[in-house]
């Protein structure tokens, strides 16, 4: 079974600075998808960024980018120019590509990010 | 297009009571799932469905039942609530496919239900 580990329960960063959240995963599959979700105090789960394992290029979405190291099974999220609205719980998630029952996500424990003004 | 809706938003139950958490989606997604979120443990899959009439267990199914009679609805039933079921519950729907050689995938979450069992 796949597992996802986020080893940083809490992180903090000064506004406008850069922060990196760590995620490692364990799988025997060669093709899969990885995601970062943001959960603000409203509880809503918001997709931040996704990465397909077959793509070597790291995904980017505006101020958010990932460092995907497939051999090391590492998938970190970098937030540049941090803003107060980035404060939230962040979850790393894994999804297998197989169709039957494939659309279930395996989540890490989460990292609570605080932005200091 | 309302996306994924869940009712109620909050619920307090006494031990042994039963209730149903409602989930509906209007995007015609085949796949729907229920997760629970507990502090320090992320989201864990309870049950999922790959289409009307088809359901299966996830990681933590004990104490919960589901059914899927329509594409739109996927209710979660607690038959005899226990304090260990105090949690936040999320319903999600998703679809996936291929465009050429690239796969695509979207998952949408409902707003969650905070359940307390005393």
PDB file of C-alpha atoms in Angstrom, chain A:
ATOM      1  CA  UNK A   1       0.000   0.000   0.000  1.00  0.00           C
ATOM      2  CA  UNK A   2       1.131   3.498  -0.729  1.00  0.00           C
ATOM      3  CA  UNK A   3       2.005   5.852   2.118  1.00  0.00           C
ATOM      4  CA  UNK A   4       2.620   9.587   2.205  1.00  0.00           C
ATOM      5  CA  UNK A   5       4.646  11.287   4.931  1.00  0.00           C
ATOM      6  CA  UNK A   6       4.854  14.970   5.792  1.00  0.00           C
ATOM      7  CA  UNK A   7       7.482  15.300   8.489  1.00  0.00           C
ATOM      8  CA  UNK A   8       6.868  18.980   9.320  1.00  0.00           C
ATOM      9  CA  UNK A   9       3.699  19.386  11.411  1.00  0.00           C
ATOM     10  CA  UNK A  10       4.160  23.181  11.459  1.00  0.00           C
ATOM     11  CA  UNK A  11       6.132  25.747   9.492  1.00  0.00           C
ATOM     12  CA  UNK A  12       6.284  29.524   9.622  1.00  0.00           C
ATOM     13  CA  UNK A  13       7.674  32.126   7.250  1.00  0.00           C
ATOM     14  CA  UNK A  14       7.911  35.892   7.023  1.00  0.00           C
ATOM     15  CA  UNK A  15       5.620  37.560   4.535  1.00  0.00           C
ATOM     16  CA  UNK A  16       7.265  37.933   1.092  1.00  0.00           C
ATOM     17  CA  UNK A  17       9.838  35.221   1.803  1.00  0.00           C
ATOM     18  CA  UNK A  18      10.067  31.703   0.386  1.00  0.00           C
ATOM     19  CA  UNK A  19       9.145  28.513   2.202  1.00  0.00           C
ATOM     20  CA  UNK A  20       9.434  24.840   1.240  1.00  0.00           C
ATOM     21  CA  UNK A  21       7.146  22.117   2.546  1.00  0.00           C
ATOM     22  CA  UNK A  22       8.414  18.540   2.454  1.00  0.00           C
ATOM     23  CA  UNK A  23       6.647  15.365   1.375  1.00  0.00           C
ATOM     24  CA  UNK A  24       7.922  11.840   0.846  1.00  0.00           C
ATOM     25  CA  UNK A  25       5.981   8.834  -0.348  1.00  0.00           C
ATOM     26  CA  UNK A  26       6.384   5.120  -0.702  1.00  0.00           C
ATOM     27  CA  UNK A  27       5.129   3.171  -3.699  1.00  0.00           C
ATOM     28  CA  UNK A  28       6.111   0.281  -5.922  1.00  0.00           C
ATOM     29  CA  UNK A  29       4.322   1.787  -8.926  1.00  0.00           C
ATOM     30  CA  UNK A  30       6.183   3.603 -11.665  1.00  0.00           C
ATOM     31  CA  UNK A  31       3.331   5.798 -12.879  1.00  0.00           C
ATOM     32  CA  UNK A  32       1.202   7.876 -10.526  1.00  0.00           C
ATOM     33  CA  UNK A  33       0.046  11.389  -9.691  1.00  0.00           C
ATOM     34  CA  UNK A  34       1.032  13.662  -6.826  1.00  0.00           C
ATOM     35  CA  UNK A  35      -0.862  16.660  -5.498  1.00  0.00           C
ATOM     36  CA  UNK A  36      -0.633  19.479  -3.000  1.00  0.00           C
ATOM     37  CA  UNK A  37      -3.888  20.653  -1.442  1.00  0.00           C
ATOM     38  CA  UNK A  38      -4.458  23.760   0.653  1.00  0.00           C
ATOM     39  CA  UNK A  39      -7.023  23.822   3.450  1.00  0.00           C
ATOM     40  CA  UNK A  40      -7.700  27.298   4.865  1.00  0.00           C
ATOM     41  CA  UNK A  41      -9.723  27.824   8.067  1.00  0.00           C
ATOM     42  CA  UNK A  42     -12.914  27.578   5.981  1.00  0.00           C
ATOM     43  CA  UNK A  43     -12.158  23.804   5.701  1.00  0.00           C
ATOM     44  CA  UNK A  44     -12.508  23.815   1.924  1.00  0.00           C
ATOM     45  CA  UNK A  45      -9.938  21.603   0.161  1.00  0.00           C
ATOM     46  CA  UNK A  46      -8.284  23.562  -2.655  1.00  0.00           C
ATOM     47  CA  UNK A  47      -5.999  21.985  -5.253  1.00  0.00           C
ATOM     48  CA  UNK A  48      -2.726  23.925  -5.407  1.00  0.00           C
ATOM     49  CA  UNK A  49      -0.642  21.946  -7.877  1.00  0.00           C
ATOM     50  CA  UNK A  50      -0.346  18.509  -9.442  1.00  0.00           C
ATOM     51  CA  UNK A  51       2.510  16.471 -10.893  1.00  0.00           C
ATOM     52  CA  UNK A  52       2.363  13.472 -13.197  1.00  0.00           C
ATOM     53  CA  UNK A  53       5.161  11.034 -12.400  1.00  0.00           C
ATOM     54  CA  UNK A  54       5.892  10.390 -16.078  1.00  0.00           C
ATOM     55  CA  UNK A  55       6.740  14.066 -16.586  1.00  0.00           C
ATOM     56  CA  UNK A  56      10.300  15.010 -15.715  1.00  0.00           C
ATOM     57  CA  UNK A  57       9.568  18.728 -15.670  1.00  0.00           C
ATOM     58  CA  UNK A  58       8.565  20.127 -12.295  1.00  0.00           C
ATOM     59  CA  UNK A  59       5.073  21.633 -12.196  1.00  0.00           C
ATOM     60  CA  UNK A  60       4.597  25.333 -11.481  1.00  0.00           C
ATOM     61  CA  UNK A  61       1.510  27.448 -10.800  1.00  0.00           C
ATOM     62  CA  UNK A  62       2.323  31.133 -10.351  1.00  0.00           C
ATOM     63  CA  UNK A  63       4.087  31.420  -6.954  1.00  0.00           C
ATOM     64  CA  UNK A  64       3.833  27.688  -6.291  1.00  0.00           C
ATOM     65  CA  UNK A  65       6.295  25.148  -7.647  1.00  0.00           C
ATOM     66  CA  UNK A  66       7.347  21.618  -6.818  1.00  0.00           C
ATOM     67  CA  UNK A  67      10.644  19.777  -6.647  1.00  0.00           C
ATOM     68  CA  UNK A  68       9.812  16.264  -7.800  1.00  0.00           C
ATOM     69  CA  UNK A  69      12.586  13.737  -7.195  1.00  0.00           C
ATOM     70  CA  UNK A  70      11.204  10.422  -8.439  1.00  0.00           C
ATOM     71  CA  UNK A  71      14.148   8.229  -7.460  1.00  0.00           C
ATOM     72  CA  UNK A  72      14.138   9.676  -3.941  1.00  0.00           C
ATOM     73  CA  UNK A  73      10.297   9.571  -3.804  1.00  0.00           C
ATOM     74  CA  UNK A  74      10.252  13.173  -2.701  1.00  0.00           C
ATOM     75  CA  UNK A  75       7.740  15.869  -3.655  1.00  0.00           C
ATOM     76  CA  UNK A  76       8.308  19.227  -1.965  1.00  0.00           C
ATOM     77  CA  UNK A  77       6.246  22.398  -2.438  1.00  0.00           C
ATOM     78  CA  UNK A  78       7.922  25.783  -2.710  1.00  0.00           C
ATOM     79  CA  UNK A  79       5.894  28.926  -2.086  1.00  0.00           C
ATOM     80  CA  UNK A  80       7.608  32.099  -3.269  1.00  0.00           C
ATOM     81  CA  UNK A  81       6.763  35.632  -2.140  1.00  0.00           C
ATOM     82  CA  UNK A  82       4.578  34.294   0.691  1.00  0.00           C
ATOM     83  CA  UNK A  83       1.345  36.158   1.296  1.00  0.00           C
ATOM     84  CA  UNK A  84      -0.922  36.287   4.338  1.00  0.00           C
ATOM     85  CA  UNK A  85      -3.568  34.417   2.352  1.00  0.00           C
ATOM     86  CA  UNK A  86      -1.210  31.437   2.031  1.00  0.00           C
ATOM     87  CA  UNK A  87      -1.672  30.622   5.723  1.00  0.00           C
ATOM     88  CA  UNK A  88      -3.389  27.230   5.827  1.00  0.00           C
ATOM     89  CA  UNK A  89      -2.936  23.523   6.325  1.00  0.00           C
ATOM     90  CA  UNK A  90      -1.202  21.929   3.347  1.00  0.00           C
ATOM     91  CA  UNK A  91      -1.644  18.288   2.399  1.00  0.00           C
ATOM     92  CA  UNK A  92       0.436  16.196   0.054  1.00  0.00           C
ATOM     93  CA  UNK A  93      -1.499  13.418  -1.715  1.00  0.00           C
ATOM     94  CA  UNK A  94      -0.778  10.416  -3.952  1.00  0.00           C
ATOM     95  CA  UNK A  95      -2.989   8.797  -6.566  1.00  0.00           C
ATOM     96  CA  UNK A  96      -2.459   5.598  -8.526  1.00  0.00           C
ATOM     97  CA  UNK A  97      -3.102   5.753 -12.291  1.00  0.00           C
ATOM     98  CA  UNK A  98      -4.990   2.492 -12.553  1.00  0.00           C
ATOM     99  CA  UNK A  99      -8.615   3.002 -13.568  1.00  0.00           C
ATOM    100  CA  UNK A 100     -10.496   0.610 -11.283  1.00  0.00           C
ATOM    101  CA  UNK A 101     -10.606   2.171  -7.831  1.00  0.00           C
ATOM    102  CA  UNK A 102      -7.821   4.411  -8.981  1.00  0.00           C
ATOM    103  CA  UNK A 103      -9.292   7.746  -8.103  1.00  0.00           C
ATOM    104  CA  UNK A 104      -8.809   7.464  -4.371  1.00  0.00           C
ATOM    105  CA  UNK A 105      -6.198   9.708  -2.838  1.00  0.00           C
ATOM    106  CA  UNK A 106      -3.725   8.816  -0.091  1.00  0.00           C
ATOM    107  CA  UNK A 107      -2.953  11.871   2.040  1.00  0.00           C
ATOM    108  CA  UNK A 108      -0.073  12.890   4.248  1.00  0.00           C
ATOM    109  CA  UNK A 109      -0.617  14.151   7.782  1.00  0.00           C
ATOM    110  CA  UNK A 110      -0.524  17.802   6.797  1.00  0.00           C
ATOM    111  CA  UNK A 111       1.705  20.812   7.514  1.00  0.00           C
ATOM    112  CA  UNK A 112       0.267  23.919   9.126  1.00  0.00           C
ATOM    113  CA  UNK A 113       1.809  27.016   7.526  1.00  0.00           C
ATOM    114  CA  UNK A 114       1.820  30.335   9.368  1.00  0.00           C
ATOM    115  CA  UNK A 115       2.718  33.588   7.620  1.00  0.00           C
ATOM    116  CA  UNK A 116       4.226  36.258   9.873  1.00  0.00           C
ATOM    117  CA  UNK A 117       3.549  39.862   8.791  1.00  0.00           C
TER     118      UNK A 117
END
